[in-house]
Amino acid sequence: LSGRMLLALAVAALAATAAQIALGKLNIQSSEVYQWTDTDSVGDLAFINLFFTMMVPLSIVYLVRDNFGPKSLAVLVAVCFVLLMTGFRYRLVFMAFSVTATFLLMREIKVRTAFVLAGTLVALLGSNVIGNTRKYGAGVDLGKIQDLTPIEILQSFGGEVGPLFSFSYVANNPIQQNILADPWVIAIARLVPSFLWKDKPTPDYLYIPLAGFPIDAKVAGVAVPQQVEMLLQFGWLGLPVLAFLYFRMAILLLDRLSRLGREARIASFALVPVFFGFYMPTRGYFFQVLADGLFTFGPLFLMHLFTRRPHSLPAFRRRAA
């Protein structure tokens, strides 16, 4: 692994954080008079947000490299603070799962059912706390839940039921016309920054599932699960076929990452399950999946550019042999 490339990517993430602060989209100082910039200008430089996603694999690699030492733990705390200030929970879920998985892998600790149940309870409680107190770009305001009991917080999913309603609407209403490869074409086109191509195609098909809501849900931030996009593409046949295709991609990705250095191998086996098992089915649409995937796994490959590989086979294959 190239230490210089790791440092260069970390500097890029710091620069992106500084840019968000300068643009008025990250209240890192927790100012009470902070006002988020108007939503009309948010999409112009939205790709900068992807550097927050990149902080997750970089943190995991540094934790492995430092063997969970004081320096890497301090970096982890700082990164989690920045991610908390952004207000997007899925990156914190990424971090929590991958850090836990990495620690268990490195310490060779067996995962037991009781551990999973306790972790799930804590995760749901933490997720609901953030969901009920967050303010995008300004962190959380715990005063919003001061009168709630832990049981009430655990039951306060709020807008998280939106994906269920959108899925139900699409599943129970005939699809007028399949969108086929539109999500993939739009995903590639939208990789071009908005300030270079303002009129690039948009995923208007995502408004179809929102038609089942009694009020206008376009501005409510309702996410649709990946299964909805599969249904819109190829109908019910698309569910098993595309699921097989995407998880096949996960296997191929693990195979390629298994040929890299120790840090990348451990990070990949901690990140792939949460990415393909949690994030992809529950968040956004294919472009968002593709963009976050590039910034999640791309750095692991970049950190091994121009480095000599000591072997050509993955470690688990050598052990099997």
Short mmCIF file of C-alpha atoms in Angstrom, two decimals:
data_model
loop_
_atom_site.label_atom_id
_atom_site.label_comp_id
_atom_site.label_asym_id
_atom_site.label_seq_id
_atom_site.Cartn_x
_atom_site.Cartn_y
_atom_site.Cartn_z
CA LEU A 1 0.00 0.00 0.00
CA SER A 2 1.26 3.47 -0.91
CA GLY A 3 1.46 5.70 2.15
CA ARG A 4 1.82 8.74 -0.10
CA MET A 5 -1.40 7.96 -1.94
CA LEU A 6 -3.20 7.43 1.37
CA LEU A 7 -1.97 10.85 2.50
CA ALA A 8 -2.97 12.46 -0.82
CA LEU A 9 -6.51 11.07 -0.58
CA ALA A 10 -6.76 12.24 3.04
CA VAL A 11 -5.70 15.74 1.99
CA ALA A 12 -8.37 15.68 -0.75
CA ALA A 13 -11.01 14.76 1.84
CA LEU A 14 -9.84 17.61 4.09
CA ALA A 15 -9.96 20.02 1.15
CA ALA A 16 -13.54 18.93 0.35
CA THR A 17 -14.53 19.53 3.99
CA ALA A 18 -12.98 22.99 3.87
CA ALA A 19 -14.83 23.69 0.62
CA GLN A 20 -18.17 22.73 2.17
CA ILE A 21 -17.51 25.03 5.11
CA ALA A 22 -16.59 27.88 2.75
CA LEU A 23 -19.75 27.29 0.68
CA GLY A 24 -21.91 27.52 3.78
CA LYS A 25 -23.01 23.88 3.72
CA LEU A 26 -21.24 22.63 6.86
CA ASN A 27 -21.57 24.36 10.22
CA ILE A 28 -18.49 22.79 11.74
CA GLN A 29 -18.39 25.40 14.55
CA SER A 30 -22.01 24.72 15.61
CA SER A 31 -23.02 28.36 15.23
CA GLU A 32 -26.59 29.01 16.43
CA VAL A 33 -27.17 31.58 13.67
CA TYR A 34 -26.18 29.17 10.90
CA GLN A 35 -28.48 28.95 7.88
CA TRP A 36 -28.00 26.29 5.21
CA THR A 37 -27.60 27.65 1.68
CA ASP A 38 -30.71 27.56 -0.51
CA THR A 39 -31.50 24.22 -2.13
CA ASP A 40 -31.36 25.64 -5.66
CA SER A 41 -27.56 25.81 -5.54
CA VAL A 42 -26.91 22.58 -3.67
CA GLY A 43 -26.72 20.37 -6.77
CA ASP A 44 -24.09 22.47 -8.53
CA LEU A 45 -21.20 21.06 -6.48
CA ALA A 46 -22.94 18.01 -5.02
CA PHE A 47 -20.04 15.75 -6.04
CA ILE A 48 -18.02 17.28 -3.17
CA ASN A 49 -20.27 15.34 -0.79
CA LEU A 50 -18.79 12.13 -2.16
CA PHE A 51 -15.52 12.93 -0.42
CA PHE A 52 -17.36 12.38 2.86
CA THR A 53 -18.07 8.85 1.63
CA MET A 54 -14.36 8.42 0.87
CA MET A 55 -13.54 9.20 4.50
CA VAL A 56 -14.96 5.82 5.50
CA PRO A 57 -12.53 3.52 3.60
CA LEU A 58 -9.62 5.85 4.39
CA SER A 59 -10.43 5.63 8.10
CA ILE A 60 -10.68 1.84 7.96
CA VAL A 61 -7.34 1.53 6.18
CA TYR A 62 -5.64 3.79 8.73
CA LEU A 63 -7.19 1.84 11.63
CA VAL A 64 -5.77 -1.38 10.22
CA ARG A 65 -2.41 0.23 9.48
CA ASP A 66 -2.20 1.63 13.05
CA ASN A 67 -3.72 -1.51 14.61
CA PHE A 68 -6.44 0.60 16.28
CA GLY A 69 -3.82 2.72 18.00
CA PRO A 70 -4.40 6.13 19.65
CA LYS A 71 -3.64 8.11 16.46
CA SER A 72 -6.08 6.20 14.27
CA LEU A 73 -8.78 6.29 16.96
CA ALA A 74 -8.37 10.06 17.21
CA VAL A 75 -8.77 10.32 13.44
CA LEU A 76 -11.86 8.10 13.65
CA VAL A 77 -13.47 10.40 16.24
CA ALA A 78 -12.73 13.47 14.09
CA VAL A 79 -14.16 11.85 10.94
CA CYS A 80 -17.31 10.69 12.76
CA PHE A 81 -17.80 14.25 14.03
CA VAL A 82 -17.64 15.60 10.48
CA LEU A 83 -20.03 12.91 9.22
CA LEU A 84 -22.42 13.68 12.08
CA MET A 85 -22.35 17.38 11.15
CA THR A 86 -23.37 16.57 7.56
CA GLY A 87 -26.59 14.96 8.83
CA PHE A 88 -26.54 11.92 6.53
CA ARG A 89 -26.94 8.79 8.64
CA TYR A 90 -26.04 6.15 6.08
CA ARG A 91 -22.37 7.14 6.17
CA LEU A 92 -22.38 6.76 9.95
CA VAL A 93 -23.94 3.30 9.49
CA PHE A 94 -21.16 2.55 7.00
CA MET A 95 -18.58 3.62 9.53
CA ALA A 96 -20.10 1.84 12.53
CA PHE A 97 -20.52 -1.48 10.72
CA SER A 98 -17.16 -1.46 8.95
CA VAL A 99 -15.18 -0.38 12.04
CA THR A 100 -16.85 -3.12 14.09
CA ALA A 101 -16.28 -5.75 11.40
CA THR A 102 -12.66 -4.67 10.97
CA PHE A 103 -11.99 -4.89 14.70
CA LEU A 104 -13.58 -8.35 14.91
CA LEU A 105 -11.58 -9.56 11.91
CA MET A 106 -8.27 -8.26 13.25
CA ARG A 107 -8.84 -9.61 16.77
CA GLU A 108 -10.36 -12.87 15.45
CA ILE A 109 -13.45 -12.47 17.61
CA LYS A 110 -16.37 -14.72 16.78
CA VAL A 111 -19.70 -12.93 16.30
CA ARG A 112 -22.45 -14.38 18.48
CA THR A 113 -26.21 -13.92 18.27
CA ALA A 114 -26.38 -11.94 21.52
CA PHE A 115 -23.80 -9.50 20.14
CA VAL A 116 -25.81 -9.01 16.94
CA LEU A 117 -29.07 -8.42 18.84
CA ALA A 118 -27.47 -5.91 21.20
CA GLY A 119 -25.74 -4.16 18.32
CA THR A 120 -29.00 -3.96 16.37
CA LEU A 121 -30.81 -2.40 19.34
CA VAL A 122 -28.09 0.21 19.85
CA ALA A 123 -27.94 0.92 16.11
CA LEU A 124 -31.72 1.49 15.84
CA LEU A 125 -31.68 3.74 18.89
CA GLY A 126 -28.75 5.76 17.57
CA SER A 127 -30.22 6.02 14.08
CA ASN A 128 -33.55 7.28 15.40
CA VAL A 129 -31.84 9.79 17.68
CA ILE A 130 -29.94 11.25 14.75
CA GLY A 131 -33.01 11.15 12.51
CA ASN A 132 -35.10 13.11 15.01
CA THR A 133 -32.44 15.65 15.95
CA ARG A 134 -30.37 16.23 12.82
CA LYS A 135 -30.11 19.38 10.80
CA TYR A 136 -28.33 18.99 7.49
CA GLY A 137 -24.98 20.71 7.61
CA ALA A 138 -25.34 21.66 11.28
CA GLY A 139 -25.20 18.43 13.30
CA VAL A 140 -27.85 17.50 15.84
CA ASP A 141 -30.04 19.27 18.41
CA LEU A 142 -30.67 16.87 21.29
CA GLY A 143 -33.20 19.30 22.75
CA LYS A 144 -35.73 17.95 20.26
CA ILE A 145 -35.91 14.60 22.08
CA GLN A 146 -35.43 15.65 25.68
CA ASP A 147 -39.04 14.76 26.55
CA LEU A 148 -38.95 11.33 24.86
CA THR A 149 -38.28 8.03 26.61
CA PRO A 150 -35.87 5.45 25.12
CA ILE A 151 -38.85 3.31 24.07
CA GLU A 152 -40.47 6.25 22.28
CA ILE A 153 -37.19 7.05 20.53
CA LEU A 154 -36.86 3.42 19.48
CA GLN A 155 -40.31 3.58 17.86
CA SER A 156 -39.88 6.99 16.18
CA PHE A 157 -38.87 6.00 12.66
CA GLY A 158 -40.51 9.07 11.14
CA GLY A 159 -39.98 9.35 7.40
CA GLU A 160 -38.22 6.00 7.20
CA VAL A 161 -41.57 4.37 6.36
CA GLY A 162 -41.52 6.26 3.04
CA PRO A 163 -39.63 3.51 1.17
CA LEU A 164 -42.26 0.97 2.26
CA PHE A 165 -45.11 3.08 0.87
CA SER A 166 -43.29 3.74 -2.40
CA PHE A 167 -42.51 0.04 -2.84
CA SER A 168 -46.13 -0.89 -2.04
CA TYR A 169 -47.47 1.57 -4.62
CA VAL A 170 -45.25 0.26 -7.43
CA ALA A 171 -45.92 -3.37 -6.52
CA ASN A 172 -49.70 -2.90 -6.54
CA ASN A 173 -50.10 -0.78 -9.67
CA PRO A 174 -49.40 -1.82 -13.27
CA ILE A 175 -46.25 -0.29 -14.74
CA GLN A 176 -47.20 1.64 -17.88
CA GLN A 177 -43.81 1.32 -19.59
CA ASN A 178 -40.56 -0.26 -18.45
CA ILE A 179 -37.64 2.17 -18.18
CA LEU A 180 -35.15 -0.59 -19.14
CA ALA A 181 -31.55 0.71 -19.13
CA ASP A 182 -32.39 4.34 -18.27
CA PRO A 183 -30.95 4.14 -14.71
CA TRP A 184 -27.59 2.92 -16.00
CA VAL A 185 -27.41 5.51 -18.81
CA ILE A 186 -28.41 8.34 -16.48
CA ALA A 187 -25.90 7.14 -13.87
CA ILE A 188 -23.00 7.42 -16.32
CA ALA A 189 -24.19 10.82 -17.58
CA ARG A 190 -24.59 12.25 -14.09
CA LEU A 191 -20.99 11.47 -13.20
CA VAL A 192 -20.21 14.68 -15.08
CA PRO A 193 -20.35 17.60 -12.57
CA SER A 194 -23.38 19.85 -12.89
CA PHE A 195 -21.32 22.99 -13.43
CA LEU A 196 -19.91 21.39 -16.59
CA TRP A 197 -23.21 19.93 -17.86
CA LYS A 198 -26.24 21.63 -16.38
CA ASP A 199 -28.78 20.00 -18.72
CA LYS A 200 -27.69 16.39 -18.18
CA PRO A 201 -30.52 13.81 -17.96
CA THR A 202 -32.32 13.46 -14.65
CA PRO A 203 -34.00 10.38 -13.11
CA ASP A 204 -37.58 11.58 -13.51
CA TYR A 205 -38.77 7.99 -13.24
CA LEU A 206 -38.20 8.26 -9.48
CA TYR A 207 -41.33 10.42 -9.25
CA ILE A 208 -43.48 7.46 -10.33
CA PRO A 209 -43.38 5.70 -6.89
CA LEU A 210 -44.18 9.01 -5.16
CA ALA A 211 -47.56 9.22 -6.92
CA GLY A 212 -49.02 6.95 -4.23
CA PHE A 213 -48.62 9.56 -1.50
CA PRO A 214 -51.67 11.72 -0.62
CA ILE A 215 -49.47 14.86 -0.62
CA ASP A 216 -46.64 16.06 -2.83
CA ALA A 217 -43.64 13.97 -1.72
CA LYS A 218 -41.12 15.32 -4.24
CA VAL A 219 -39.61 17.78 -1.80
CA ALA A 220 -39.97 15.52 1.25
CA GLY A 221 -36.77 13.60 0.60
CA VAL A 222 -38.54 10.24 0.40
CA ALA A 223 -36.12 7.53 -0.68
CA VAL A 224 -37.19 4.53 -2.74
CA PRO A 225 -35.55 1.14 -2.27
CA GLN A 226 -33.48 -0.34 -5.06
CA GLN A 227 -36.14 -2.99 -5.63
CA VAL A 228 -38.51 -0.27 -6.89
CA GLU A 229 -36.02 0.74 -9.56
CA MET A 230 -35.67 -2.93 -10.54
CA LEU A 231 -39.45 -3.24 -10.91
CA LEU A 232 -39.60 -0.11 -13.05
CA GLN A 233 -36.80 -1.43 -15.27
CA PHE A 234 -37.93 -4.95 -16.11
CA GLY A 235 -41.00 -5.72 -13.98
CA TRP A 236 -41.10 -8.61 -11.55
CA LEU A 237 -38.59 -10.55 -13.64
CA GLY A 238 -36.05 -7.83 -12.95
CA LEU A 239 -35.94 -8.55 -9.21
CA PRO A 240 -34.17 -11.95 -9.28
CA VAL A 241 -32.16 -11.20 -12.44
CA LEU A 242 -30.78 -7.82 -11.32
CA ALA A 243 -30.28 -9.06 -7.76
CA PHE A 244 -28.11 -11.86 -9.14
CA LEU A 245 -26.25 -9.40 -11.37
CA TYR A 246 -25.49 -6.92 -8.58
CA PHE A 247 -24.39 -9.55 -6.08
CA ARG A 248 -22.25 -11.12 -8.78
CA MET A 249 -20.60 -7.73 -9.06
CA ALA A 250 -20.00 -7.83 -5.30
CA ILE A 251 -18.23 -11.20 -5.63
CA LEU A 252 -16.05 -9.93 -8.48
CA LEU A 253 -15.21 -6.82 -6.50
CA LEU A 254 -14.15 -8.89 -3.50
CA ASP A 255 -12.04 -11.10 -5.75
CA ARG A 256 -10.15 -8.10 -7.14
CA LEU A 257 -9.75 -6.44 -3.74
CA SER A 258 -8.46 -9.72 -2.30
CA ARG A 259 -5.40 -9.34 -4.52
CA LEU A 260 -4.36 -6.07 -2.85
CA GLY A 261 -2.50 -5.38 0.39
CA ARG A 262 -3.55 -6.43 3.87
CA GLU A 263 -5.24 -3.13 4.74
CA ALA A 264 -7.37 -3.14 1.59
CA ARG A 265 -8.31 -6.80 2.01
CA ILE A 266 -9.59 -6.29 5.54
CA ALA A 267 -11.35 -3.05 4.60
CA SER A 268 -13.04 -4.65 1.60
CA PHE A 269 -14.46 -7.57 3.59
CA ALA A 270 -15.78 -5.04 6.12
CA LEU A 271 -17.26 -2.67 3.52
CA VAL A 272 -18.75 -4.95 0.85
CA PRO A 273 -21.41 -6.55 3.11
CA VAL A 274 -22.77 -3.24 4.38
CA PHE A 275 -22.64 -1.64 0.92
CA PHE A 276 -24.41 -4.38 -1.03
CA GLY A 277 -26.47 -5.72 1.87
CA PHE A 278 -27.71 -2.48 3.43
CA TYR A 279 -26.98 0.60 1.39
CA MET A 280 -27.79 -0.60 -2.12
CA PRO A 281 -31.20 -2.17 -1.31
CA THR A 282 -32.41 0.70 0.90
CA ARG A 283 -30.91 3.95 -0.39
CA GLY A 284 -31.27 6.09 -3.45
CA TYR A 285 -31.11 5.01 -7.05
CA PHE A 286 -28.45 3.48 -9.29
CA PHE A 287 -26.55 6.71 -9.89
CA GLN A 288 -26.19 7.30 -6.16
CA VAL A 289 -25.10 3.69 -5.70
CA LEU A 290 -22.55 4.00 -8.50
CA ALA A 291 -21.17 7.33 -7.27
CA ASP A 292 -20.85 6.22 -3.64
CA GLY A 293 -19.42 2.88 -4.78
CA LEU A 294 -16.65 4.61 -6.73
CA PHE A 295 -15.68 6.67 -3.68
CA THR A 296 -15.98 3.69 -1.32
CA PHE A 297 -13.92 1.11 -3.21
CA GLY A 298 -11.99 3.29 -5.67
CA PRO A 299 -9.58 4.59 -3.00
CA LEU A 300 -8.60 1.02 -2.08
CA PHE A 301 -7.39 0.49 -5.65
CA LEU A 302 -5.80 3.94 -5.93
CA MET A 303 -3.68 3.29 -2.85
CA HIS A 304 -2.07 0.36 -4.68
CA LEU A 305 -1.24 2.11 -7.94
CA PHE A 306 2.39 1.76 -9.00
CA THR A 307 3.11 -0.67 -6.16
CA ARG A 308 4.52 -4.15 -6.62
CA ARG A 309 2.26 -7.00 -5.64
CA PRO A 310 4.01 -9.78 -3.70
CA HIS A 311 1.66 -12.45 -5.03
CA SER A 312 -0.92 -12.95 -7.73
CA LEU A 313 -3.51 -15.03 -5.89
CA PRO A 314 -5.86 -13.89 -3.11
CA ALA A 315 -4.79 -14.88 0.40
CA PHE A 316 -7.75 -17.18 0.99
CA ARG A 317 -6.91 -19.13 -2.21
CA ARG A 318 -3.30 -19.59 -1.13
CA ARG A 319 -4.44 -20.98 2.21
CA ALA A 320 -6.85 -23.33 0.45
CA ALA A 321 -4.08 -24.49 -1.83
#
